[in-house]
Amino acid sequence: MDNHLITPAKARVSVPVIALGFYAVASGYLMSLIPLMLSHYGLDTTIASWLASSFYAGLLVGALSIEPLVTRIGYKHGFALCLGVLVLTVAIMPLFAHATVWLVARLVAGIAVAGVFVIVESWLLHGDEGDRSKRLGLYMGALYGGSSLGQLGIGAIGVSGTLPFASIFTMLILAIGVLLFAKSEQPETTQSTSLTFKQISKLNHAAIIGCIVSGLTLGAIYGLMPLELSSRGIAHDDLGSLMALIILGAMAVQPLIPFLSKYLGRTLLMALFCLFGVAAITLTAAFSNIYALGAGLFLLGMAIFALYPVAINLACDNLDANFIISATQVMLFSYSVGSVLGPLVADNFLAGPQGLMGYLFSCLLATSIYMLIASVKTKGRAMAGE
């Protein structure tokens, strides 16, 4: 009996996580590749921020519309379909090197990736609440680990020609193959129930703010950090390694989140991670050598990439399983709002003396203050018995 119970659980988690890992390698490479190869295809580098915002606008649209797809065709086939659409958007970009085509392709890609995130997150959030942090840690580890490997493609494969796109295409096909041919168990989709606007308004506000800030910061990092590092005179080989350090920091923090959540409230935890990020940025400003920059980016990755898993776990605390897909959509929508605005707002900081780091510093400092206040209020209500 024990083996019968354990095996499906492992299968249910391993298949989406492995497929996500292949996707993450492709996505990590692609996100850093796009702003660097604009000039290779004769496109103006000033559209880099618009391409990032177009992608996250698609993420926002997809976050609102993915639930019917999951309900109709299930988690596994929905995941495969979203990856298939993403493959098409990747294939079209080198064939039609025009700004409008790329903007539309990134918009559609964002919609597809929203489906990937909602499906995998809600897939892993089903089940025992006590194990959610561990499952989310596994999810984040696969996502960020794959992204880290993808960043190394900048130096290993390059940023010109069709080989980068062919490599990305191959990884996505492998992800689809895992989903279609590996055995897996998936949650029942008939139990999904949409949250009403009133129920959404009662979700934890700190969780929603955490997702928005995660989008504001990560959208800017993915869309503009390669340009920020290039403007500092960083060579492409070192640039890929520095971007990988951000993602490695994201991986390193994932095992810490479940451990720290046992002793600290999740709102306070987000406040502390934001302060940690402020300290990391201060390190990069205090020392000008590349080793200090690498250490600061690693610590910054730990801080910023911790926000989303903590926030989404906070949002799903004590939530009925029927509402998990809908709640995941709300959190992804919040993240997407921040992701759309992040690159556009951060673009105004690039010309300043502190550049992108000044933008990230401002976001994290303001968020830490908000989360500290919210944490105190939450503790006060708990002590009052409310």
CSV table of C-alpha atoms in Angstrom, one decimal:
chain,number,residue,atom,x,y,z
A,1,MET,CA,0.0,0.0,0.0
A,2,ASP,CA,2.8,2.4,0.8
A,3,ASN,CA,4.5,1.9,-2.6
A,4,HIS,CA,1.1,2.5,-4.3
A,5,LEU,CA,0.7,5.8,-2.6
A,6,ILE,CA,4.3,7.1,-2.9
A,7,THR,CA,4.9,6.2,-6.6
A,8,PRO,CA,2.1,8.4,-8.1
A,9,ALA,CA,3.2,11.3,-6.0
A,10,LYS,CA,6.7,11.0,-7.3
A,11,ALA,CA,5.5,10.6,-10.9
A,12,ARG,CA,3.2,13.6,-10.6
A,13,VAL,CA,6.0,15.8,-9.5
A,14,SER,CA,8.9,14.6,-11.5
A,15,VAL,CA,7.4,14.8,-15.0
A,16,PRO,CA,6.3,18.5,-14.9
A,17,VAL,CA,9.5,19.4,-13.1
A,18,ILE,CA,11.8,17.7,-15.7
A,19,ALA,CA,9.8,19.3,-18.6
A,20,LEU,CA,10.1,22.6,-16.8
A,21,GLY,CA,13.8,22.2,-16.5
A,22,PHE,CA,14.2,21.8,-20.3
A,23,TYR,CA,12.0,24.8,-20.8
A,24,ALA,CA,14.0,26.8,-18.3
A,25,VAL,CA,17.3,26.1,-20.1
A,26,ALA,CA,15.7,27.4,-23.4
A,27,SER,CA,14.0,30.4,-21.7
A,28,GLY,CA,17.1,31.5,-19.8
A,29,TYR,CA,19.2,31.5,-22.9
A,30,LEU,CA,16.5,33.3,-25.0
A,31,MET,CA,15.8,36.0,-22.4
A,32,SER,CA,19.4,37.1,-22.3
A,33,LEU,CA,19.9,36.5,-26.0
A,34,ILE,CA,17.2,38.7,-27.4
A,35,PRO,CA,18.6,42.1,-26.3
A,36,LEU,CA,22.1,41.1,-27.3
A,37,MET,CA,21.3,40.0,-30.9
A,38,LEU,CA,19.1,42.9,-31.9
A,39,SER,CA,21.9,44.6,-33.7
A,40,HIS,CA,22.9,41.3,-35.4
A,41,TYR,CA,19.4,41.3,-37.1
A,42,GLY,CA,19.5,45.0,-37.9
A,43,LEU,CA,17.1,46.0,-35.1
A,44,ASP,CA,17.4,49.1,-32.9
A,45,THR,CA,18.6,48.1,-29.4
A,46,THR,CA,16.2,50.7,-28.0
A,47,ILE,CA,13.3,48.3,-28.5
A,48,ALA,CA,14.8,45.9,-25.9
A,49,SER,CA,12.7,47.3,-23.1
A,50,TRP,CA,9.6,47.1,-25.4
A,51,LEU,CA,10.3,43.5,-26.2
A,52,ALA,CA,10.5,42.7,-22.5
A,53,SER,CA,7.3,44.5,-21.8
A,54,SER,CA,5.6,42.9,-24.7
A,55,PHE,CA,6.5,39.5,-23.4
A,56,TYR,CA,5.2,40.4,-19.9
A,57,ALA,CA,2.0,41.9,-21.4
A,58,GLY,CA,1.4,38.5,-22.9
A,59,LEU,CA,2.1,36.9,-19.5
A,60,LEU,CA,-0.6,39.2,-18.1
A,61,VAL,CA,-3.1,38.2,-20.8
A,62,GLY,CA,-2.3,34.6,-20.4
A,63,ALA,CA,-2.7,34.7,-16.6
A,64,LEU,CA,-6.3,35.8,-17.1
A,65,SER,CA,-7.3,33.1,-19.7
A,66,ILE,CA,-5.4,29.9,-19.0
A,67,GLU,CA,-7.9,28.2,-16.5
A,68,PRO,CA,-10.4,27.1,-19.2
A,69,LEU,CA,-7.6,25.4,-21.2
A,70,VAL,CA,-6.5,23.4,-18.1
A,71,THR,CA,-10.1,22.4,-17.3
A,72,ARG,CA,-10.7,21.3,-20.9
A,73,ILE,CA,-7.6,19.3,-21.8
A,74,GLY,CA,-5.8,18.7,-18.5
A,75,TYR,CA,-2.5,19.7,-17.0
A,76,LYS,CA,-0.2,17.6,-19.1
A,77,HIS,CA,-1.6,18.3,-22.6
A,78,GLY,CA,-2.2,22.0,-21.6
A,79,PHE,CA,1.5,22.2,-20.7
A,80,ALA,CA,2.5,20.6,-24.0
A,81,LEU,CA,0.3,22.9,-26.0
A,82,CYS,CA,1.7,26.0,-24.4
A,83,LEU,CA,5.3,24.8,-25.2
A,84,GLY,CA,4.2,24.1,-28.8
A,85,VAL,CA,3.0,27.7,-29.2
A,86,LEU,CA,6.3,28.9,-27.7
A,87,VAL,CA,8.3,26.8,-30.2
A,88,LEU,CA,6.4,28.6,-33.1
A,89,THR,CA,7.3,32.0,-31.7
A,90,VAL,CA,10.9,31.1,-31.4
A,91,ALA,CA,11.0,29.7,-35.0
A,92,ILE,CA,9.5,32.8,-36.5
A,93,MET,CA,11.9,35.3,-35.1
A,94,PRO,CA,15.1,34.6,-37.2
A,95,LEU,CA,12.9,34.2,-40.3
A,96,PHE,CA,11.3,37.7,-40.0
A,97,ALA,CA,13.7,40.2,-38.6
A,98,HIS,CA,11.3,43.0,-38.1
A,99,ALA,CA,10.5,44.9,-34.9
A,100,THR,CA,6.7,44.4,-35.2
A,101,VAL,CA,7.0,40.7,-35.9
A,102,TRP,CA,9.3,40.3,-32.8
A,103,LEU,CA,7.0,42.3,-30.6
A,104,VAL,CA,4.0,40.2,-31.6
A,105,ALA,CA,6.1,37.0,-31.2
A,106,ARG,CA,7.1,38.0,-27.7
A,107,LEU,CA,3.5,38.9,-26.8
A,108,VAL,CA,2.3,35.4,-27.9
A,109,ALA,CA,5.3,33.8,-26.2
A,110,GLY,CA,4.2,35.6,-23.0
A,111,ILE,CA,0.7,34.1,-23.2
A,112,ALA,CA,2.2,30.6,-23.7
A,113,VAL,CA,4.6,31.0,-20.8
A,114,ALA,CA,1.8,32.2,-18.6
A,115,GLY,CA,0.2,28.8,-19.3
A,116,VAL,CA,3.4,27.0,-18.4
A,117,PHE,CA,3.6,28.8,-15.0
A,118,VAL,CA,0.0,28.5,-14.0
A,119,ILE,CA,-0.2,24.8,-15.0
A,120,VAL,CA,3.0,23.8,-13.2
A,121,GLU,CA,2.5,25.9,-10.1
A,122,SER,CA,-1.1,24.7,-9.6
A,123,TRP,CA,0.0,21.1,-10.4
A,124,LEU,CA,2.5,21.2,-7.6
A,125,LEU,CA,0.4,23.1,-5.2
A,126,HIS,CA,-2.2,20.3,-5.1
A,127,GLY,CA,-1.7,17.8,-2.3
A,128,ASP,CA,-0.6,18.0,1.3
A,129,GLU,CA,-0.2,21.6,2.4
A,130,GLY,CA,2.7,20.7,4.6
A,131,ASP,CA,4.8,19.7,1.6
A,132,ARG,CA,3.9,22.7,-0.6
A,133,SER,CA,7.1,24.6,0.3
A,134,LYS,CA,9.3,21.6,-0.6
A,135,ARG,CA,7.4,21.1,-3.9
A,136,LEU,CA,7.6,24.8,-4.7
A,137,GLY,CA,11.3,24.7,-3.9
A,138,LEU,CA,11.8,21.8,-6.3
A,139,TYR,CA,9.9,23.8,-8.9
A,140,MET,CA,11.9,26.9,-8.4
A,141,GLY,CA,15.1,24.9,-8.3
A,142,ALA,CA,14.3,23.4,-11.7
A,143,LEU,CA,13.3,26.7,-13.1
A,144,TYR,CA,16.3,28.7,-11.9
A,145,GLY,CA,18.8,25.8,-12.4
A,146,GLY,CA,17.7,25.5,-16.0
A,147,SER,CA,17.8,29.3,-16.5
A,148,SER,CA,21.3,29.4,-15.0
A,149,LEU,CA,22.5,26.7,-17.5
A,150,GLY,CA,20.7,28.7,-20.3
A,151,GLN,CA,22.7,31.8,-19.4
A,152,LEU,CA,25.9,30.0,-20.1
A,153,GLY,CA,24.8,29.5,-23.7
A,154,ILE,CA,25.7,33.2,-24.4
A,155,GLY,CA,29.4,32.3,-24.1
A,156,ALA,CA,29.3,28.7,-25.3
A,157,ILE,CA,26.9,29.0,-28.3
A,158,GLY,CA,27.1,32.7,-29.0
A,159,VAL,CA,24.7,35.5,-29.9
A,160,SER,CA,24.8,35.4,-33.7
A,161,GLY,CA,23.5,33.2,-36.5
A,162,THR,CA,20.7,30.6,-36.4
A,163,LEU,CA,22.5,28.2,-34.0
A,164,PRO,CA,21.2,30.0,-30.8
A,165,PHE,CA,17.6,29.7,-32.0
A,166,ALA,CA,18.1,26.1,-33.1
A,167,SER,CA,19.4,25.2,-29.6
A,168,ILE,CA,16.5,26.8,-27.9
A,169,PHE,CA,14.1,25.1,-30.3
A,170,THR,CA,15.7,21.7,-29.5
A,171,MET,CA,15.3,22.1,-25.7
A,172,LEU,CA,11.6,23.0,-26.0
A,173,ILE,CA,11.0,20.0,-28.2
A,174,LEU,CA,12.7,17.8,-25.5
A,175,ALA,CA,10.3,19.3,-22.9
A,176,ILE,CA,7.3,18.5,-25.0
A,177,GLY,CA,8.6,14.9,-25.5
A,178,VAL,CA,8.9,14.4,-21.7
A,179,LEU,CA,5.3,15.5,-21.2
A,180,LEU,CA,3.9,13.4,-24.0
A,181,PHE,CA,5.8,10.1,-23.5
A,182,ALA,CA,6.6,9.9,-19.8
A,183,LYS,CA,4.1,8.4,-17.5
A,184,SER,CA,2.6,10.9,-15.0
A,185,GLU,CA,-0.3,11.5,-12.6
A,186,GLN,CA,-2.1,14.8,-12.7
A,187,PRO,CA,-4.7,16.4,-10.4
A,188,GLU,CA,-8.4,16.3,-11.3
A,189,THR,CA,-9.3,19.4,-13.4
A,190,THR,CA,-13.1,19.2,-12.8
A,191,GLN,CA,-12.7,20.5,-9.3
A,192,SER,CA,-11.4,23.9,-10.4
A,193,THR,CA,-13.5,26.9,-9.2
A,194,SER,CA,-12.9,30.5,-10.1
A,195,LEU,CA,-12.5,33.0,-7.3
A,196,THR,CA,-15.0,35.9,-7.3
A,197,PHE,CA,-13.8,39.5,-7.2
A,198,LYS,CA,-14.8,39.7,-3.6
A,199,GLN,CA,-12.8,36.5,-2.7
A,200,ILE,CA,-9.8,37.9,-4.6
A,201,SER,CA,-10.0,41.2,-2.6
A,202,LYS,CA,-9.7,39.0,0.5
A,203,LEU,CA,-6.5,37.3,-0.5
A,204,ASN,CA,-3.5,38.3,1.5
A,205,HIS,CA,-2.5,41.8,0.3
A,206,ALA,CA,1.2,41.3,1.2
A,207,ALA,CA,1.2,38.2,-1.1
A,208,ILE,CA,-0.2,40.3,-3.9
A,209,ILE,CA,2.4,43.1,-3.4
A,210,GLY,CA,5.1,40.5,-3.2
A,211,CYS,CA,4.2,39.1,-6.6
A,212,ILE,CA,4.0,42.6,-8.1
A,213,VAL,CA,7.4,43.6,-6.8
A,214,SER,CA,8.8,40.3,-8.0
A,215,GLY,CA,7.6,41.2,-11.4
A,216,LEU,CA,8.9,44.8,-11.2
A,217,THR,CA,12.4,43.5,-10.4
A,218,LEU,CA,12.6,40.3,-12.4
A,219,GLY,CA,11.2,41.8,-15.5
A,220,ALA,CA,13.8,44.5,-15.4
A,221,ILE,CA,16.6,42.0,-14.6
A,222,TYR,CA,15.7,39.7,-17.5
A,223,GLY,CA,15.0,42.5,-20.0
A,224,LEU,CA,17.7,45.0,-19.1
A,225,MET,CA,20.5,43.5,-17.0
A,226,PRO,CA,22.4,42.2,-20.1
A,227,LEU,CA,22.4,45.7,-21.5
A,228,GLU,CA,23.4,47.2,-18.1
A,229,LEU,CA,26.4,44.8,-17.8
A,230,SER,CA,27.4,45.5,-21.4
A,231,SER,CA,27.3,49.3,-20.7
A,232,ARG,CA,29.8,48.6,-17.9
A,233,GLY,CA,32.2,47.1,-20.4
A,234,ILE,CA,31.6,43.4,-19.5
A,235,ALA,CA,32.6,41.0,-22.2
A,236,HIS,CA,30.0,38.5,-23.5
A,237,ASP,CA,31.7,35.5,-22.0
A,238,ASP,CA,31.8,37.2,-18.5
A,239,LEU,CA,28.3,38.6,-19.1
A,240,GLY,CA,26.8,35.1,-19.4
A,241,SER,CA,28.6,34.0,-16.3
A,242,LEU,CA,27.4,37.0,-14.3
A,243,MET,CA,23.8,36.4,-15.4
A,244,ALA,CA,24.2,32.8,-14.4
A,245,LEU,CA,25.4,33.9,-10.9
A,246,ILE,CA,22.0,35.7,-10.5
A,247,ILE,CA,20.2,32.5,-11.2
A,248,LEU,CA,22.6,30.4,-9.1
A,249,GLY,CA,21.7,32.7,-6.2
A,250,ALA,CA,18.1,32.0,-6.9
A,251,MET,CA,18.7,28.3,-6.7
A,252,ALA,CA,20.8,28.6,-3.6
A,253,VAL,CA,18.0,30.3,-1.6
A,254,GLN,CA,15.3,27.8,-2.5
A,255,PRO,CA,16.2,25.2,0.3
A,256,LEU,CA,16.3,28.0,2.8
A,257,ILE,CA,12.8,29.2,2.2
A,258,PRO,CA,11.0,26.2,3.7
A,259,PHE,CA,13.4,26.2,6.6
A,260,LEU,CA,13.0,29.9,7.4
A,261,SER,CA,9.3,29.7,7.0
A,262,LYS,CA,9.1,27.4,10.0
A,263,TYR,CA,10.5,30.2,12.3
A,264,LEU,CA,9.4,33.5,10.6
A,265,GLY,CA,6.1,34.8,9.2
A,266,ARG,CA,6.1,34.9,5.4
A,267,THR,CA,5.5,38.7,5.4
A,268,LEU,CA,8.5,39.3,7.6
A,269,LEU,CA,10.5,36.9,5.5
A,270,MET,CA,9.8,38.9,2.4
A,271,ALA,CA,10.8,42.1,4.3
A,272,LEU,CA,14.1,40.5,5.3
A,273,PHE,CA,14.9,39.3,1.7
A,274,CYS,CA,14.2,42.8,0.4
A,275,LEU,CA,16.7,44.2,2.9
A,276,PHE,CA,19.2,41.5,1.9
A,277,GLY,CA,18.8,42.6,-1.7
A,278,VAL,CA,19.4,46.3,-0.7
A,279,ALA,CA,22.7,45.1,1.0
A,280,ALA,CA,23.7,43.2,-2.1
A,281,ILE,CA,23.2,46.2,-4.3
A,282,THR,CA,25.2,48.3,-1.9
A,283,LEU,CA,28.1,45.8,-2.2
A,284,THR,CA,28.1,46.3,-6.0
A,285,ALA,CA,28.3,50.1,-5.6
A,286,ALA,CA,31.0,50.0,-2.9
A,287,PHE,CA,33.5,47.9,-4.9
A,288,SER,CA,34.2,48.3,-8.6
A,289,ASN,CA,35.9,45.0,-9.4
A,290,ILE,CA,34.2,42.2,-11.3
A,291,TYR,CA,34.5,39.8,-8.3
A,292,ALA,CA,32.5,42.1,-6.0
A,293,LEU,CA,30.0,42.6,-8.9
A,294,GLY,CA,29.6,38.8,-9.2
A,295,ALA,CA,29.2,38.3,-5.4
A,296,GLY,CA,26.6,41.2,-5.3
A,297,LEU,CA,24.6,39.7,-8.2
A,298,PHE,CA,24.6,36.2,-6.6
A,299,LEU,CA,23.2,37.7,-3.4
A,300,LEU,CA,20.8,39.9,-5.3
A,301,GLY,CA,19.5,36.7,-7.0
A,302,MET,CA,19.0,35.1,-3.7
A,303,ALA,CA,17.0,38.1,-2.5
A,304,ILE,CA,14.8,38.8,-5.5
A,305,PHE,CA,14.0,35.3,-6.6
A,306,ALA,CA,12.8,34.4,-3.1
A,307,LEU,CA,9.9,36.8,-3.2
A,308,TYR,CA,7.6,35.0,-5.6
A,309,PRO,CA,7.6,31.5,-4.0
A,310,VAL,CA,7.1,33.0,-0.5
A,311,ALA,CA,4.3,35.2,-1.8
A,312,ILE,CA,2.4,32.5,-3.7
A,313,ASN,CA,2.7,30.2,-0.7
A,314,LEU,CA,1.3,32.9,1.5
A,315,ALA,CA,-1.6,33.5,-0.9
A,316,CYS,CA,-2.5,29.8,-0.9
A,317,ASP,CA,-2.4,29.3,2.9
A,318,ASN,CA,-5.6,27.6,4.1
A,319,LEU,CA,-7.1,27.9,0.6
A,320,ASP,CA,-9.4,25.2,-0.6
A,321,ALA,CA,-7.9,23.0,-3.4
A,322,ASN,CA,-10.8,24.0,-5.7
A,323,PHE,CA,-9.4,27.6,-5.8
A,324,ILE,CA,-5.7,26.8,-6.4
A,325,ILE,CA,-5.7,27.3,-10.2
A,326,SER,CA,-7.6,30.5,-9.8
A,327,ALA,CA,-5.4,31.8,-7.0
A,328,THR,CA,-2.3,30.9,-9.0
A,329,GLN,CA,-3.7,33.0,-11.9
A,330,VAL,CA,-4.3,36.0,-9.6
A,331,MET,CA,-0.7,35.8,-8.4
A,332,LEU,CA,0.7,35.4,-11.9
A,333,PHE,CA,-1.5,38.3,-13.0
A,334,SER,CA,0.0,40.4,-10.2
A,335,TYR,CA,3.5,39.4,-11.2
A,336,SER,CA,2.8,40.2,-14.8
A,337,VAL,CA,1.5,43.7,-14.0
A,338,GLY,CA,4.9,44.3,-12.3
A,339,SER,CA,6.8,42.7,-15.2
A,340,VAL,CA,5.1,44.9,-17.8
A,341,LEU,CA,5.9,48.1,-15.9
A,342,GLY,CA,9.3,47.1,-14.6
A,343,PRO,CA,11.4,47.3,-17.9
A,344,LEU,CA,9.7,50.5,-18.9
A,345,VAL,CA,10.2,52.3,-15.5
A,346,ALA,CA,13.7,50.9,-15.2
A,347,ASP,CA,14.6,52.1,-18.7
A,348,ASN,CA,14.5,55.7,-17.2
A,349,PHE,CA,17.1,54.8,-14.7
A,350,LEU,CA,19.6,53.4,-17.2
A,351,ALA,CA,20.9,56.9,-18.1
A,352,GLY,CA,21.4,57.8,-14.4
A,353,PRO,CA,24.7,57.3,-12.5
A,354,GLN,CA,23.4,54.1,-10.7
A,355,GLY,CA,21.7,52.6,-13.7
A,356,LEU,CA,19.5,49.5,-13.3
A,357,MET,CA,20.9,49.0,-9.8
A,358,GLY,CA,19.4,52.3,-8.6
A,359,TYR,CA,16.0,51.1,-9.8
A,360,LEU,CA,16.3,47.8,-8.0
A,361,PHE,CA,17.6,49.5,-4.9
A,362,SER,CA,14.5,51.8,-4.8
A,363,CYS,CA,12.0,48.9,-5.4
A,364,LEU,CA,13.5,46.7,-2.7
A,365,LEU,CA,13.9,49.4,-0.1
A,366,ALA,CA,10.3,50.6,-0.5
A,367,THR,CA,9.0,47.0,-0.4
A,368,SER,CA,11.0,46.1,2.8
A,369,ILE,CA,9.4,49.1,4.6
A,370,TYR,CA,5.9,48.0,3.5
A,371,MET,CA,6.4,44.4,4.5
A,372,LEU,CA,7.8,45.3,7.9
A,373,ILE,CA,4.8,47.5,8.6
A,374,ALA,CA,2.4,44.7,7.3
A,375,SER,CA,4.2,42.1,9.4
A,376,VAL,CA,3.8,44.2,12.6
A,377,LYS,CA,0.1,44.8,11.8
A,378,THR,CA,-0.5,41.1,11.1
A,379,LYS,CA,1.2,40.2,14.4
A,380,GLY,CA,-0.9,42.8,16.2
A,381,ARG,CA,-4.1,41.3,14.9
A,382,ALA,CA,-3.0,37.8,15.8
A,383,MET,CA,-2.3,38.9,19.4
A,384,ALA,CA,-5.6,40.6,19.6
A,385,GLY,CA,-7.4,37.4,18.5
A,386,GLU,CA,-8.8,38.9,15.3
